[in-house]
mmCIF file of C-alpha atoms in Angstrom:
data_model
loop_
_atom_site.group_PDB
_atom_site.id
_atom_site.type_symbol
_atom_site.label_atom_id
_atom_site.label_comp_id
_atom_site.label_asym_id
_atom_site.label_seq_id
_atom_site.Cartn_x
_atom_site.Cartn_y
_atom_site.Cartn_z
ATOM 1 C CA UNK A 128 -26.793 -5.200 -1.856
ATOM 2 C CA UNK A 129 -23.934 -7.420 -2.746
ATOM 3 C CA UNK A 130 -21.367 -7.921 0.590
ATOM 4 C CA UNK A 131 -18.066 -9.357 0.196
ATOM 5 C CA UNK A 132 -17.703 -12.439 2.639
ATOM 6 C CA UNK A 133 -14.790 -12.009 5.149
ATOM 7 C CA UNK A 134 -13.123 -14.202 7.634
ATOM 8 C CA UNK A 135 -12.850 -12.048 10.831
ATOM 9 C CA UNK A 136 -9.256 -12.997 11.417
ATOM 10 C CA UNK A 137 -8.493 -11.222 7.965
ATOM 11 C CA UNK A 138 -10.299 -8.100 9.265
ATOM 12 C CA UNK A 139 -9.161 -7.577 12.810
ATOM 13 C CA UNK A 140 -6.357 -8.543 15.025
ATOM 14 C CA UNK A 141 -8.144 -10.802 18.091
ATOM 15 C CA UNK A 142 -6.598 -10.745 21.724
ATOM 16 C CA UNK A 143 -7.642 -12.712 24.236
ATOM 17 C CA UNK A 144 -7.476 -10.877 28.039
ATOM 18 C CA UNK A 145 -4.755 -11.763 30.689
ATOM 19 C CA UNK A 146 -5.853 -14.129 33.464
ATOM 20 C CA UNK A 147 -6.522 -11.876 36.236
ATOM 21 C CA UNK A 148 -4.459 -13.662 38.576
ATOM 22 C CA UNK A 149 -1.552 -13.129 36.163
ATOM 23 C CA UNK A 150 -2.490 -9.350 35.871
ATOM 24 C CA UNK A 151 -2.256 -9.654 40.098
ATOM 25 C CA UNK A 152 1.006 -11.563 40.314
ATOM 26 C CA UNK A 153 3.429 -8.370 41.365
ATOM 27 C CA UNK A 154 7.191 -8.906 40.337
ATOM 28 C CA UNK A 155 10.142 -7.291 42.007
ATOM 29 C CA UNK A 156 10.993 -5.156 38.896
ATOM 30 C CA UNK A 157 7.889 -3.618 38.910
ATOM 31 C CA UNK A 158 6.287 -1.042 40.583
ATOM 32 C CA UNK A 159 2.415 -2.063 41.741
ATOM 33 C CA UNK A 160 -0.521 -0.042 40.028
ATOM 34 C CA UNK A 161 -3.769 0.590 40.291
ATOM 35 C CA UNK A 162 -5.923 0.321 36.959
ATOM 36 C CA UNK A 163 -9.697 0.194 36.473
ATOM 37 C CA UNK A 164 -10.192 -3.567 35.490
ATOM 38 C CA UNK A 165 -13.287 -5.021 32.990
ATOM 39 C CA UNK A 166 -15.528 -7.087 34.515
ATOM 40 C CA UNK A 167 -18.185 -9.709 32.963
ATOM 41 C CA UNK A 168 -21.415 -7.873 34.816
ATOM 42 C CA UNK A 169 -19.976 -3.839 33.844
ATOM 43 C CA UNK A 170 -20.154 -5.072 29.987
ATOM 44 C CA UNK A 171 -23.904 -4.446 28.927
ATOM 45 C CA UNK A 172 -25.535 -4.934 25.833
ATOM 46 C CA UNK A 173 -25.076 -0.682 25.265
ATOM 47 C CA UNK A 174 -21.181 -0.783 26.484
ATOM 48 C CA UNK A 175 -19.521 -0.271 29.528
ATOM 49 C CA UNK A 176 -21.675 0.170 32.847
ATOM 50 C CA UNK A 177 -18.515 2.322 34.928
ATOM 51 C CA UNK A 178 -20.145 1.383 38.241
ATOM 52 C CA UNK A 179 -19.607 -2.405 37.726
ATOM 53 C CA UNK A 180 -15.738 -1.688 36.693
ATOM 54 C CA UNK A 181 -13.641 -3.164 39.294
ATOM 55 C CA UNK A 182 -10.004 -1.866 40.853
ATOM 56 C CA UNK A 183 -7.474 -4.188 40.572
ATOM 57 C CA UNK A 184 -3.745 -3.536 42.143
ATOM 58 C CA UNK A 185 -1.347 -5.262 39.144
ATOM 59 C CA UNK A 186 1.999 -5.622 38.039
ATOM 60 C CA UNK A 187 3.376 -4.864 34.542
ATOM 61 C CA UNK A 188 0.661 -6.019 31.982
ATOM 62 C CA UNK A 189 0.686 -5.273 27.748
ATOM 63 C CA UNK A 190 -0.899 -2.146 26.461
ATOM 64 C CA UNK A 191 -2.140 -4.433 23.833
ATOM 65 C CA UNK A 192 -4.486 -5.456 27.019
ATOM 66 C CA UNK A 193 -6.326 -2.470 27.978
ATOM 67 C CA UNK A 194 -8.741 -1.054 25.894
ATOM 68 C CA UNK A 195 -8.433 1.240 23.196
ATOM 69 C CA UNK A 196 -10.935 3.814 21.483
ATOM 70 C CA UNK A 197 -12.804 1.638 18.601
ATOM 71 C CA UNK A 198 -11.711 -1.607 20.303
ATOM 72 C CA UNK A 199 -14.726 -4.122 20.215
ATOM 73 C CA UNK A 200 -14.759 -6.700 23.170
ATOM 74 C CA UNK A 201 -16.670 -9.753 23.184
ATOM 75 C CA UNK A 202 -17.717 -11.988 26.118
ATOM 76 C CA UNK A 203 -16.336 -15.622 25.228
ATOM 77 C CA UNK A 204 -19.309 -16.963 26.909
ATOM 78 C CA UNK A 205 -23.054 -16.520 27.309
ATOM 79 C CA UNK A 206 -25.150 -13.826 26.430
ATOM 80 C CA UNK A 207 -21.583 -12.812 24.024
ATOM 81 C CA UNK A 208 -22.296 -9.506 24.858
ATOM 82 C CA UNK A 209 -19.915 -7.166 22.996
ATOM 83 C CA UNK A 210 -18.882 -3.688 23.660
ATOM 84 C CA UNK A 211 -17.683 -1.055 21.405
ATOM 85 C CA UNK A 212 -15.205 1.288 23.291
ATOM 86 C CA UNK A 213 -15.525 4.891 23.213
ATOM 87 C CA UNK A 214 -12.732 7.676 24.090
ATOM 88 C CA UNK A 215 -14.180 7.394 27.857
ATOM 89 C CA UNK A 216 -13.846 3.547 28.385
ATOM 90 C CA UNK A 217 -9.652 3.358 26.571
ATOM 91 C CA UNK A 218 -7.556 2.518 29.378
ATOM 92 C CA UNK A 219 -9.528 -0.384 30.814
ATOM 93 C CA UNK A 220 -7.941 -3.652 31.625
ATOM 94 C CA UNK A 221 -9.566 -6.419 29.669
ATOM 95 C CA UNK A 222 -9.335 -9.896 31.523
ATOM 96 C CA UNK A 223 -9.619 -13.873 29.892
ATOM 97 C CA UNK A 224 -13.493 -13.922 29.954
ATOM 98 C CA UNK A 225 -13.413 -11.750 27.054
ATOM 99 C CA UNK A 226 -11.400 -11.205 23.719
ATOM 100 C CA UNK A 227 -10.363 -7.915 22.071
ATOM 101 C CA UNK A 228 -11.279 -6.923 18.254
ATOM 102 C CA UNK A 229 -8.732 -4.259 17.092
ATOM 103 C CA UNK A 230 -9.130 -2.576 13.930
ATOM 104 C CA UNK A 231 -6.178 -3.064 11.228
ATOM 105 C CA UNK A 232 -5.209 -0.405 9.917
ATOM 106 C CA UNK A 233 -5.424 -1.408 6.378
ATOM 107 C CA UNK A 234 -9.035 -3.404 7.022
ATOM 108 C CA UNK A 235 -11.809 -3.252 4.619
ATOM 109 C CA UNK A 236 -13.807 -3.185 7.403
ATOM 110 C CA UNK A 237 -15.368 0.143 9.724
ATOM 111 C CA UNK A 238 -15.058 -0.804 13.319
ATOM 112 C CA UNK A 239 -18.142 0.711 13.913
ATOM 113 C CA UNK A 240 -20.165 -1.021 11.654
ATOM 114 C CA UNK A 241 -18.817 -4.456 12.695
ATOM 115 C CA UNK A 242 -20.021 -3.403 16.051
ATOM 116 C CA UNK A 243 -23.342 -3.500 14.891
ATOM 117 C CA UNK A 244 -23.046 -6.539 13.385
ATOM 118 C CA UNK A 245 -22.102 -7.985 16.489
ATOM 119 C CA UNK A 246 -25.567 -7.042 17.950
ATOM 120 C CA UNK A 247 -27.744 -9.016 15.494
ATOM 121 C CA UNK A 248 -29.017 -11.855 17.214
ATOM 122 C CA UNK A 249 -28.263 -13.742 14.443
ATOM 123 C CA UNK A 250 -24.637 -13.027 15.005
ATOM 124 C CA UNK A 251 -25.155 -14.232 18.779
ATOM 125 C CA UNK A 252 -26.641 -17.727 17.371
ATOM 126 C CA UNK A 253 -23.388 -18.168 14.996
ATOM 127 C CA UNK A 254 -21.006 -17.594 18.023
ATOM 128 C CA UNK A 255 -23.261 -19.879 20.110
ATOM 129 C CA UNK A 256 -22.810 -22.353 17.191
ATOM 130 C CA UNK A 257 -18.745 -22.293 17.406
ATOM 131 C CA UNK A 258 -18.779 -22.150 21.441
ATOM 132 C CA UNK A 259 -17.103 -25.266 22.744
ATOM 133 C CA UNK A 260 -16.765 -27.232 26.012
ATOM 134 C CA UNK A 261 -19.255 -29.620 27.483
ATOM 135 C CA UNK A 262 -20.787 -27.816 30.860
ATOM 136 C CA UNK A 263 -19.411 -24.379 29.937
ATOM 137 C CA UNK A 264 -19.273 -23.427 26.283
ATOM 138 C CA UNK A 265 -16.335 -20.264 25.477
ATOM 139 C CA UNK A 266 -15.474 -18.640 22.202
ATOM 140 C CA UNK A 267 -11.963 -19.807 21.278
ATOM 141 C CA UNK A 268 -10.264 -16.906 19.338
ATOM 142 C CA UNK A 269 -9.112 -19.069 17.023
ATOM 143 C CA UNK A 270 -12.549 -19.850 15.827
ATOM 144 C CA UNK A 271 -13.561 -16.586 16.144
ATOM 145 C CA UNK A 272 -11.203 -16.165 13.724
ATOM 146 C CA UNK A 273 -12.757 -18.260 11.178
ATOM 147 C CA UNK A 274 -16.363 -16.202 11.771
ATOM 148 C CA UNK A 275 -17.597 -15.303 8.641
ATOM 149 C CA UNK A 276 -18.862 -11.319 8.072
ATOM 150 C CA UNK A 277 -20.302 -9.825 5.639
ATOM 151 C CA UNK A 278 -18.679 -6.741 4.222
ATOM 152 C CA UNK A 279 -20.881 -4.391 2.244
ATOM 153 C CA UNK A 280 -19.465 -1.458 0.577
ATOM 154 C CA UNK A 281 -17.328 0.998 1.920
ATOM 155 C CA UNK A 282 -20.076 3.577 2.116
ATOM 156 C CA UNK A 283 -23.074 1.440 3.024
ATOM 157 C CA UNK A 284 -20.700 0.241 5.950
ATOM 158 C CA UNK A 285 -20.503 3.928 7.189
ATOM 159 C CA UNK A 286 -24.130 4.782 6.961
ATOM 160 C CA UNK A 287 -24.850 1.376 9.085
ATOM 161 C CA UNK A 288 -22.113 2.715 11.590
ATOM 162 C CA UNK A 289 -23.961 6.064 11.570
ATOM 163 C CA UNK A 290 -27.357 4.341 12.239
ATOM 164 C CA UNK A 291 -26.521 2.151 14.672
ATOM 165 C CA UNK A 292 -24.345 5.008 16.620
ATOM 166 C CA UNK A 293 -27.582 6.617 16.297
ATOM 167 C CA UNK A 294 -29.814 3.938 18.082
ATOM 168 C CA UNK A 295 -27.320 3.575 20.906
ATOM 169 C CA UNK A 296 -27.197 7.364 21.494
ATOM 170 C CA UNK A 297 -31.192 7.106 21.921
ATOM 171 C CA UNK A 298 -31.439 3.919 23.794
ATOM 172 C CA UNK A 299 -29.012 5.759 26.305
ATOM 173 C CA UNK A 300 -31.478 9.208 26.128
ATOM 174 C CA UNK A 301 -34.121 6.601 26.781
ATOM 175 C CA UNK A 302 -32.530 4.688 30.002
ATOM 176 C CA UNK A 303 -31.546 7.870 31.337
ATOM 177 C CA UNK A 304 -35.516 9.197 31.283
ATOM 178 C CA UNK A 305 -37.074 6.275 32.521
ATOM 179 C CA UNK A 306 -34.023 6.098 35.509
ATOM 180 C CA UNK A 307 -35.442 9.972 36.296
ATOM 181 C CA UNK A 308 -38.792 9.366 35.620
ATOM 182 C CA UNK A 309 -38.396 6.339 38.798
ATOM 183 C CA UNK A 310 -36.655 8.745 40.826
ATOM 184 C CA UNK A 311 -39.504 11.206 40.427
ATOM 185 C CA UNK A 312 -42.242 8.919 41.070
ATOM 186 C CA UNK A 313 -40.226 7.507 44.156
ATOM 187 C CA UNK A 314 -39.752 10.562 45.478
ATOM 188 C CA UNK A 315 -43.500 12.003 44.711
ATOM 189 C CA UNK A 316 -45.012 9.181 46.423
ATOM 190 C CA UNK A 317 -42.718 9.647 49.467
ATOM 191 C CA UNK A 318 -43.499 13.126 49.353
ATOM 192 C CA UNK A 319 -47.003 12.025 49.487
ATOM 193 C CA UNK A 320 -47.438 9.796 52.162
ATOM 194 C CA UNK A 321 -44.725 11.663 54.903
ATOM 195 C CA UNK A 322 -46.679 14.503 54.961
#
């Protein structure tokens, strides 16, 4: 299968978050509000973990900012986890550890299927390879910019999409089984031994 080679930059439109303690800074104009707030820990290598979301009180902050449904975000530093946000995790407020992939809307690209592609491991070595700094190494979007991604056809991009929305789906069926199956056990063997 022949794939077009694309410069990220020309397929999405990259944000980096606000600095939390600009997000915090309250101005006289605006009114205070509470939003739920990303945080480095509640982004997991299946998406958004709600329990580790924190509550930040902030003043007026972009839209562009918060999530969006089909936004990718990607950790700027080690593991580069990403996250692919569904209609449940819009709304979120994404802050400067992390940088937002937004879909064009005349991209050759499904948003979907560059999430998966944002899994591979070898994807994770390449954004090692452009991480900077000497004690801490970060993404800058500018050379996530330059990352290079394959493009297959229009078509083979949507059955990718479908298959890796497919995997996530049962990785979460799974997680959710063997969190019940250590609830049972825990409470079996309590059962067991109180009586």
């Amino acid at each position: 299968m022949s794939c077009e080679l694309n410069a990220l930059g020309d397929l999405v439109n990259i944000m980096a978050g606000v600095p939390i303690s600009r997000a915090r800074k309250l101005s006289d104009k605006d009114a205070p509000k509470q939003v739920r707030s990303l945080t480095p820990a509640a982004m997991t290598a299946n998406g958004i973990n709600d329990q580790l979301l924190s509550t930040e009180t902030v003043s007026s902050v972009k839209e562009d900012l918060y999530t969006h449904e089909g936004d990718i975000i990607v950790k700027t530093s080690t593991p580069y986890d990403c996250a692919f946000i569904d209609r449940d995790h819009s709304g979120i407020l994404v802050t400067s550890f992390a940088l937002i992939l937004r879909a064009r809307p005349d991209s050759l690209v499904d948003i979907r299927y560059l999430a998966a592609f944002f899994e591979l491991e070898q994807t994770k070595r390449q954004l090692q390879e452009i991480s900077k700094g000497l004690k801490l190494q970060f993404i800058k979007k500018r050379d996530l910019a330059e990352l290079m991604v394959p493009v297959p056809p229009q078509r083979e991009q949507a059955r990718l999409a479908a298959l890796y929305e497919g995997t996530r789906h049962r990785i979460e069926l799974c997680q959710a089984i063997a969190a019940k199956s250590e609830l049972l056990l825990e409470s079996t063997l309590l059962d067991t031994i109180t009586k």
